[in-house]
mmCIF file of C-alpha atoms in Angstrom:
data_model
loop_
_atom_site.group_PDB
_atom_site.id
_atom_site.type_symbol
_atom_site.label_atom_id
_atom_site.label_comp_id
_atom_site.label_asym_id
_atom_site.label_seq_id
_atom_site.Cartn_x
_atom_site.Cartn_y
_atom_site.Cartn_z
ATOM 1 C CA MET A 1 0.386 0.169 0.277
ATOM 2 C CA GLU A 2 1.234 3.540 -0.658
ATOM 3 C CA ALA A 3 0.974 6.243 1.536
ATOM 4 C CA SER A 4 -1.412 8.298 -1.227
ATOM 5 C CA ASP A 5 -3.920 5.239 -1.329
ATOM 6 C CA THR A 6 -7.448 6.490 -0.255
ATOM 7 C CA LEU A 7 -8.741 4.654 2.988
ATOM 8 C CA GLU A 8 -11.063 2.749 0.815
ATOM 9 C CA GLU A 9 -7.957 1.244 -1.354
ATOM 10 C CA ARG A 10 -6.247 0.314 1.744
ATOM 11 C CA LEU A 11 -9.113 -1.351 3.428
ATOM 12 C CA THR A 12 -9.836 -3.222 0.263
ATOM 13 C CA ALA A 13 -5.971 -4.397 0.193
ATOM 14 C CA VAL A 14 -6.126 -5.838 3.711
ATOM 15 C CA ALA A 15 -9.294 -7.805 3.059
ATOM 16 C CA GLU A 16 -7.894 -8.846 -0.078
ATOM 17 C CA SER A 17 -5.067 -10.422 1.920
ATOM 18 C CA SER A 18 -6.921 -12.154 4.104
ATOM 19 C CA PRO A 19 -7.055 -15.887 4.741
ATOM 20 C CA GLY A 20 -9.866 -17.941 4.285
ATOM 21 C CA ARG A 21 -12.822 -16.079 2.456
ATOM 22 C CA LEU A 22 -13.459 -13.087 3.830
ATOM 23 C CA GLY A 23 -16.596 -10.624 4.213
ATOM 24 C CA VAL A 24 -16.438 -6.965 5.548
ATOM 25 C CA ALA A 25 -19.173 -3.881 5.883
ATOM 26 C CA ALA A 26 -18.841 -0.744 7.334
ATOM 27 C CA ARG A 27 -20.605 2.884 7.986
ATOM 28 C CA ASP A 28 -20.188 5.861 10.047
ATOM 29 C CA ASP A 29 -22.125 8.711 11.364
ATOM 30 C CA ARG A 30 -22.000 11.019 8.269
ATOM 31 C CA GLY A 31 -23.100 8.476 5.581
ATOM 32 C CA TRP A 32 -19.747 6.928 4.583
ATOM 33 C CA THR A 33 -19.922 3.180 3.568
ATOM 34 C CA TRP A 34 -17.581 0.496 2.452
ATOM 35 C CA SER A 35 -18.151 -2.854 1.757
ATOM 36 C CA PHE A 36 -16.316 -6.097 0.600
ATOM 37 C CA ASP A 37 -18.490 -9.318 0.028
ATOM 38 C CA ALA A 38 -20.599 -7.848 2.614
ATOM 39 C CA GLU A 39 -23.764 -9.739 1.383
ATOM 40 C CA ARG A 40 -22.412 -13.171 1.496
ATOM 41 C CA VAL A 41 -24.266 -15.281 4.225
ATOM 42 C CA SER A 42 -22.613 -17.668 6.505
ATOM 43 C CA ARG A 43 -23.221 -19.155 10.009
ATOM 44 C CA SER A 44 -23.872 -16.289 12.226
ATOM 45 C CA ALA A 45 -21.921 -18.090 15.501
ATOM 46 C CA SER A 46 -22.627 -15.739 18.420
ATOM 47 C CA THR A 47 -22.914 -12.548 16.508
ATOM 48 C CA ILE A 48 -26.375 -13.313 16.696
ATOM 49 C CA LYS A 49 -26.376 -12.769 20.249
ATOM 50 C CA VAL A 50 -26.519 -9.010 19.675
ATOM 51 C CA PRO A 51 -30.137 -9.000 18.049
ATOM 52 C CA ILE A 52 -30.911 -11.213 20.972
ATOM 53 C CA LEU A 53 -29.742 -8.583 23.255
ATOM 54 C CA VAL A 54 -31.440 -5.679 21.611
ATOM 55 C CA THR A 55 -35.023 -7.655 21.435
ATOM 56 C CA VAL A 56 -34.941 -8.326 25.114
ATOM 57 C CA LEU A 57 -34.127 -4.728 25.972
ATOM 58 C CA ARG A 58 -36.949 -3.876 23.764
ATOM 59 C CA LEU A 59 -39.402 -6.424 25.685
ATOM 60 C CA VAL A 60 -38.037 -4.831 28.965
ATOM 61 C CA GLU A 61 -39.108 -1.547 27.422
ATOM 62 C CA GLN A 62 -42.570 -2.692 26.825
ATOM 63 C CA GLY A 63 -42.748 -3.958 30.251
ATOM 64 C CA ARG A 64 -43.180 -7.571 29.045
ATOM 65 C CA LEU A 65 -39.991 -8.325 31.071
ATOM 66 C CA ASP A 66 -37.998 -7.201 33.838
ATOM 67 C CA LEU A 67 -34.037 -7.012 33.952
ATOM 68 C CA ASN A 68 -34.265 -8.217 37.518
ATOM 69 C CA ASP A 69 -36.344 -11.058 36.446
ATOM 70 C CA PRO A 70 -34.894 -14.663 37.902
ATOM 71 C CA VAL A 71 -33.504 -16.496 34.727
ATOM 72 C CA ALA A 72 -33.507 -20.272 35.360
ATOM 73 C CA ILE A 73 -30.272 -21.715 34.200
ATOM 74 C CA ALA A 74 -30.588 -25.373 32.846
ATOM 75 C CA ALA A 75 -29.186 -28.181 35.151
ATOM 76 C CA PHE A 76 -25.782 -28.885 35.291
ATOM 77 C CA GLU A 77 -25.734 -32.160 33.128
ATOM 78 C CA ASP A 78 -27.839 -30.092 30.332
ATOM 79 C CA ARG A 79 -25.630 -27.216 30.175
ATOM 80 C CA VAL A 80 -23.898 -26.723 26.617
ATOM 81 C CA GLY A 81 -20.438 -25.171 27.355
ATOM 82 C CA GLY A 82 -18.528 -24.137 24.404
ATOM 83 C CA CYS A 83 -17.778 -20.978 25.723
ATOM 84 C CA GLY A 84 -18.494 -19.101 29.062
ATOM 85 C CA PRO A 85 -18.313 -19.831 32.779
ATOM 86 C CA LEU A 86 -21.531 -21.260 33.440
ATOM 87 C CA SER A 87 -20.707 -24.692 32.319
ATOM 88 C CA LEU A 88 -17.953 -24.658 35.034
ATOM 89 C CA LEU A 89 -20.226 -23.640 37.907
ATOM 90 C CA PRO A 90 -22.887 -26.031 39.078
ATOM 91 C CA SER A 91 -24.021 -23.788 41.934
ATOM 92 C CA VAL A 92 -25.219 -20.924 39.842
ATOM 93 C CA THR A 93 -29.163 -22.108 39.059
ATOM 94 C CA SER A 94 -30.397 -18.830 38.467
ATOM 95 C CA LEU A 95 -29.341 -15.244 37.543
ATOM 96 C CA PRO A 96 -31.108 -11.797 37.185
ATOM 97 C CA LEU A 97 -31.677 -11.136 33.352
ATOM 98 C CA VAL A 98 -29.287 -8.278 33.095
ATOM 99 C CA GLU A 99 -26.687 -10.467 34.409
ATOM 100 C CA ALA A 100 -27.503 -13.222 32.137
ATOM 101 C CA LEU A 101 -27.204 -10.775 29.386
ATOM 102 C CA ARG A 102 -24.063 -9.204 30.474
ATOM 103 C CA LEU A 103 -22.638 -13.132 30.467
ATOM 104 C CA MET A 104 -24.221 -13.783 27.143
ATOM 105 C CA ILE A 105 -22.003 -10.828 25.472
ATOM 106 C CA ALA A 106 -18.793 -9.878 27.370
ATOM 107 C CA LEU A 107 -17.944 -13.762 27.835
ATOM 108 C CA SER A 108 -20.241 -15.159 25.251
ATOM 109 C CA ASP A 109 -21.796 -17.674 27.516
ATOM 110 C CA ASN A 110 -24.124 -20.058 25.659
ATOM 111 C CA ASP A 111 -26.007 -21.254 28.684
ATOM 112 C CA ALA A 112 -26.515 -17.865 29.615
ATOM 113 C CA THR A 113 -27.918 -17.104 26.152
ATOM 114 C CA ASN A 114 -29.988 -20.194 26.162
ATOM 115 C CA ALA A 115 -31.408 -19.620 29.410
ATOM 116 C CA VAL A 116 -32.567 -15.993 28.289
ATOM 117 C CA LEU A 117 -33.884 -17.530 24.777
ATOM 118 C CA GLU A 118 -36.065 -19.794 27.000
ATOM 119 C CA HIS A 119 -37.001 -17.213 29.689
ATOM 120 C CA ALA A 120 -38.262 -14.939 26.880
ATOM 121 C CA ALA A 121 -39.551 -17.321 24.601
ATOM 122 C CA LEU A 122 -37.918 -15.691 21.679
ATOM 123 C CA LEU A 123 -37.476 -19.208 19.724
ATOM 124 C CA ARG A 124 -41.296 -19.504 19.822
ATOM 125 C CA SER A 125 -42.488 -15.750 19.616
ATOM 126 C CA GLY A 126 -40.694 -14.822 16.598
ATOM 127 C CA GLU A 127 -39.794 -11.202 18.207
ATOM 128 C CA VAL A 128 -36.157 -11.322 17.155
ATOM 129 C CA GLY A 129 -37.408 -11.831 13.348
ATOM 130 C CA ARG A 130 -39.855 -8.828 14.107
ATOM 131 C CA LEU A 131 -37.081 -6.386 15.336
ATOM 132 C CA LEU A 132 -34.538 -7.520 12.113
ATOM 133 C CA ALA A 133 -37.450 -6.756 9.833
ATOM 134 C CA GLU A 134 -37.358 -2.993 11.380
ATOM 135 C CA VAL A 135 -33.689 -2.681 10.549
ATOM 136 C CA PRO A 136 -34.114 -4.023 8.196
ATOM 137 C CA THR A 137 -31.873 -7.041 7.463
ATOM 138 C CA ARG A 138 -32.200 -9.477 4.909
ATOM 139 C CA HIS A 139 -30.175 -12.471 5.782
ATOM 140 C CA THR A 140 -30.160 -12.887 9.467
ATOM 141 C CA ARG A 141 -32.217 -15.143 11.056
ATOM 142 C CA LEU A 142 -32.348 -16.717 14.575
ATOM 143 C CA GLN A 143 -33.470 -20.787 14.136
ATOM 144 C CA ARG A 144 -31.945 -22.289 17.164
ATOM 145 C CA PRO A 145 -30.504 -22.644 20.475
ATOM 146 C CA MET A 146 -26.653 -22.477 21.035
ATOM 147 C CA MET A 147 -24.811 -25.753 20.837
ATOM 148 C CA ASP A 148 -27.717 -27.571 19.594
ATOM 149 C CA PRO A 149 -26.591 -30.528 17.433
ATOM 150 C CA ALA A 150 -30.247 -31.983 17.026
ATOM 151 C CA SER A 151 -31.366 -28.486 15.523
ATOM 152 C CA ILE A 152 -28.540 -28.583 13.249
ATOM 153 C CA ALA A 153 -29.252 -32.020 12.059
ATOM 154 C CA ALA A 154 -32.407 -30.862 11.398
ATOM 155 C CA GLY A 155 -31.063 -28.372 9.064
ATOM 156 C CA LEU A 156 -31.993 -24.944 11.478
ATOM 157 C CA GLU A 157 -29.005 -22.693 11.225
ATOM 158 C CA ASN A 158 -27.952 -19.147 12.735
ATOM 159 C CA GLU A 159 -27.244 -16.838 9.702
ATOM 160 C CA THR A 160 -25.970 -13.545 8.792
ATOM 161 C CA CYS A 161 -24.073 -11.233 7.105
ATOM 162 C CA PRO A 162 -21.684 -8.274 7.663
ATOM 163 C CA GLN A 163 -24.026 -5.960 5.934
ATOM 164 C CA ASP A 164 -26.687 -6.950 8.467
ATOM 165 C CA LEU A 165 -24.556 -6.823 11.285
ATOM 166 C CA VAL A 166 -23.737 -2.954 10.468
ATOM 167 C CA ASP A 167 -27.185 -1.926 9.842
ATOM 168 C CA LEU A 168 -28.060 -3.716 13.109
ATOM 169 C CA LEU A 169 -25.405 -1.522 14.735
ATOM 170 C CA ASP A 170 -26.514 1.392 12.753
ATOM 171 C CA ALA A 171 -29.976 1.165 13.826
ATOM 172 C CA LEU A 172 -29.064 0.807 17.196
ATOM 173 C CA ARG A 173 -26.638 3.473 17.604
ATOM 174 C CA THR A 174 -29.393 5.992 16.016
ATOM 175 C CA GLY A 175 -31.908 5.048 18.271
ATOM 176 C CA ARG A 176 -34.348 3.551 15.933
ATOM 177 C CA LEU A 177 -34.594 0.185 17.604
ATOM 178 C CA LEU A 178 -34.868 1.576 21.535
ATOM 179 C CA GLY A 179 -35.359 4.239 23.627
ATOM 180 C CA SER A 180 -32.345 6.361 24.899
ATOM 181 C CA ASP A 181 -32.267 4.419 28.151
ATOM 182 C CA ALA A 182 -32.172 0.789 26.640
ATOM 183 C CA THR A 183 -29.820 1.967 23.898
ATOM 184 C CA ARG A 184 -27.201 3.178 26.482
ATOM 185 C CA LEU A 185 -27.417 0.180 28.335
ATOM 186 C CA ALA A 186 -27.080 -2.093 24.960
ATOM 187 C CA ILE A 187 -24.046 -0.202 24.278
ATOM 188 C CA GLU A 188 -22.445 -0.502 27.819
ATOM 189 C CA ILE A 189 -23.330 -4.141 27.717
ATOM 190 C CA LEU A 190 -21.204 -4.391 24.577
ATOM 191 C CA ARG A 191 -18.725 -2.067 25.639
ATOM 192 C CA GLU A 192 -17.965 -5.001 28.358
ATOM 193 C CA GLN A 193 -17.078 -7.357 25.644
ATOM 194 C CA GLN A 194 -13.886 -9.336 26.793
ATOM 195 C CA PHE A 195 -13.100 -10.854 23.637
ATOM 196 C CA VAL A 196 -11.115 -7.963 21.952
ATOM 197 C CA ALA A 197 -8.021 -9.642 19.531
ATOM 198 C CA GLY A 198 -10.138 -8.863 16.304
ATOM 199 C CA LEU A 199 -11.555 -5.768 15.560
ATOM 200 C CA PRO A 200 -10.880 -3.543 18.474
ATOM 201 C CA ALA A 201 -7.422 -5.033 19.089
ATOM 202 C CA ALA A 202 -5.675 -2.033 16.996
ATOM 203 C CA LEU A 203 -8.092 0.770 17.744
ATOM 204 C CA PRO A 204 -6.027 4.463 18.458
ATOM 205 C CA ALA A 205 -6.134 5.754 21.999
ATOM 206 C CA GLY A 206 -9.333 7.245 23.051
ATOM 207 C CA VAL A 207 -11.751 5.553 20.878
ATOM 208 C CA VAL A 208 -13.815 2.872 22.771
ATOM 209 C CA ALA A 209 -15.661 0.024 21.320
ATOM 210 C CA ALA A 210 -18.898 -1.882 21.779
ATOM 211 C CA SER A 211 -18.248 -5.389 20.083
ATOM 212 C CA LYS A 212 -19.309 -8.899 19.929
ATOM 213 C CA THR A 213 -17.462 -11.846 18.592
ATOM 214 C CA GLY A 214 -18.457 -15.212 16.849
ATOM 215 C CA GLU A 215 -16.354 -18.301 16.573
ATOM 216 C CA LEU A 216 -16.987 -21.741 15.163
ATOM 217 C CA PRO A 217 -14.539 -24.127 13.737
ATOM 218 C CA GLY A 218 -13.286 -22.623 10.389
ATOM 219 C CA LEU A 219 -15.117 -19.314 11.030
ATOM 220 C CA ARG A 220 -14.616 -16.137 12.983
ATOM 221 C CA ALA A 221 -16.992 -13.018 13.215
ATOM 222 C CA ASP A 222 -16.691 -9.665 14.874
ATOM 223 C CA LEU A 223 -18.701 -6.475 14.886
ATOM 224 C CA ALA A 224 -17.753 -3.518 16.532
ATOM 225 C CA LEU A 225 -19.397 0.278 17.118
ATOM 226 C CA ALA A 226 -16.160 2.531 17.753
ATOM 227 C CA GLU A 227 -16.691 5.905 18.971
ATOM 228 C CA ARG A 228 -14.876 9.276 19.873
ATOM 229 C CA ASP A 229 -16.124 12.295 20.669
ATOM 230 C CA HIS A 230 -19.564 11.496 19.658
ATOM 231 C CA ARG A 231 -18.226 10.625 16.165
ATOM 232 C CA TRP A 232 -18.779 6.803 15.395
ATOM 233 C CA VAL A 233 -17.845 3.682 12.568
ATOM 234 C CA ALA A 234 -19.876 0.357 12.706
ATOM 235 C CA VAL A 235 -17.826 -2.379 11.082
ATOM 236 C CA ALA A 236 -18.425 -6.095 10.906
ATOM 237 C CA VAL A 237 -16.283 -8.868 9.530
ATOM 238 C CA VAL A 238 -17.004 -12.477 8.789
ATOM 239 C CA ALA A 239 -14.227 -14.978 7.861
ATOM 240 C CA ASP A 240 -14.919 -18.934 6.746
ATOM 241 C CA ARG A 241 -12.901 -21.398 5.165
ATOM 242 C CA LEU A 242 -10.385 -20.987 7.666
ATOM 243 C CA THR A 243 -9.879 -24.905 7.979
ATOM 244 C CA ASP A 244 -7.920 -27.145 5.414
ATOM 245 C CA PRO A 245 -11.082 -28.455 3.368
ATOM 246 C CA GLU A 246 -8.907 -31.544 2.736
ATOM 247 C CA ASP A 247 -8.369 -32.257 6.222
ATOM 248 C CA ILE A 248 -11.587 -32.452 7.443
ATOM 249 C CA GLY A 249 -11.401 -32.489 11.727
ATOM 250 C CA GLY A 250 -8.044 -30.877 11.125
ATOM 251 C CA PRO A 251 -6.891 -27.977 13.131
ATOM 252 C CA ASP A 252 -8.812 -24.857 13.132
ATOM 253 C CA SER A 253 -6.407 -21.930 12.122
ATOM 254 C CA GLY A 254 -9.122 -19.180 12.435
ATOM 255 C CA THR A 255 -6.952 -17.202 14.727
ATOM 256 C CA ARG A 256 -4.770 -16.264 11.377
ATOM 257 C CA VAL A 257 -7.564 -14.100 10.501
ATOM 258 C CA LEU A 258 -7.440 -11.805 13.892
ATOM 259 C CA PRO A 259 -4.585 -9.249 12.448
ATOM 260 C CA VAL A 260 -6.450 -8.812 9.591
ATOM 261 C CA PHE A 261 -9.804 -7.701 11.633
ATOM 262 C CA ALA A 262 -7.405 -5.447 13.625
ATOM 263 C CA ALA A 263 -6.114 -3.884 10.578
ATOM 264 C CA ILE A 264 -9.530 -3.278 9.318
ATOM 265 C CA GLY A 265 -10.929 -1.926 12.676
ATOM 266 C CA ALA A 266 -7.777 0.624 12.863
ATOM 267 C CA LEU A 267 -8.403 1.804 9.270
ATOM 268 C CA ALA A 268 -12.026 2.123 9.709
ATOM 269 C CA ALA A 269 -11.538 4.262 12.693
ATOM 270 C CA GLU A 270 -9.547 6.671 10.805
ATOM 271 C CA ARG A 271 -12.951 7.816 9.539
ATOM 272 C CA LEU A 272 -13.402 9.117 13.400
ATOM 273 C CA SER A 273 -11.158 12.016 12.630
ATOM 274 C CA MET A 274 -12.200 12.671 8.862
ATOM 275 C CA GLY A 275 -14.806 14.768 7.524
ATOM 276 C CA GLY A 276 -17.685 13.531 5.586
#
């Protein structure tokens, strides 16, 4: 890359250097957009937890749920694990809804997520789909709990694409999905994210990120809302085909894509100091 290259040219060069197959979308508060294979649909991994979070907070706003509601956690032998502390904590059998939401996002806890899904009846009610239709998204679908092999075998998969994820962050940040208090809480919870080796890893000083990762064998995803001085830029990335297709069940080399995610996050953050 040359120093004279435009931001879009530098973003494209980084995206083209990625291992596997990468999709990216970005948008800022002044209408700038950039994308790279951003409408390609893939498994959502844990990025689906963001529309779950926003939907639950909407139900709280409507008085249909309360953040202090006790949420039952599955019996220890029925917990799915995969990520998060609840699979290691048999003494924890219930949590306030707001704490389950925080575990779902900050530590991507799958058992907390499944408890929230059950408590709010989200897989039966269609509330997540209705919220996504308001964004609107085109390809994002919640169809099953986390770590549910029977649903996967039945062809039910949670799906998304980078463009949908950026559109969701835009709709959240601009207050089109929640009132002001619930919007602030949603972003606060996303800012508690503990897995920050992707998009937020190389953000400049003074930039605050609200983010959520997703990880499956051969797939890595991340979405982030980076802010400084009332300016913001939303970015989403999904990379798949990060395993050797000739070595089914072989080592997952998904961490190779994290420097690419970090570079994209840093470049997108340049918009925070640019004009329109």
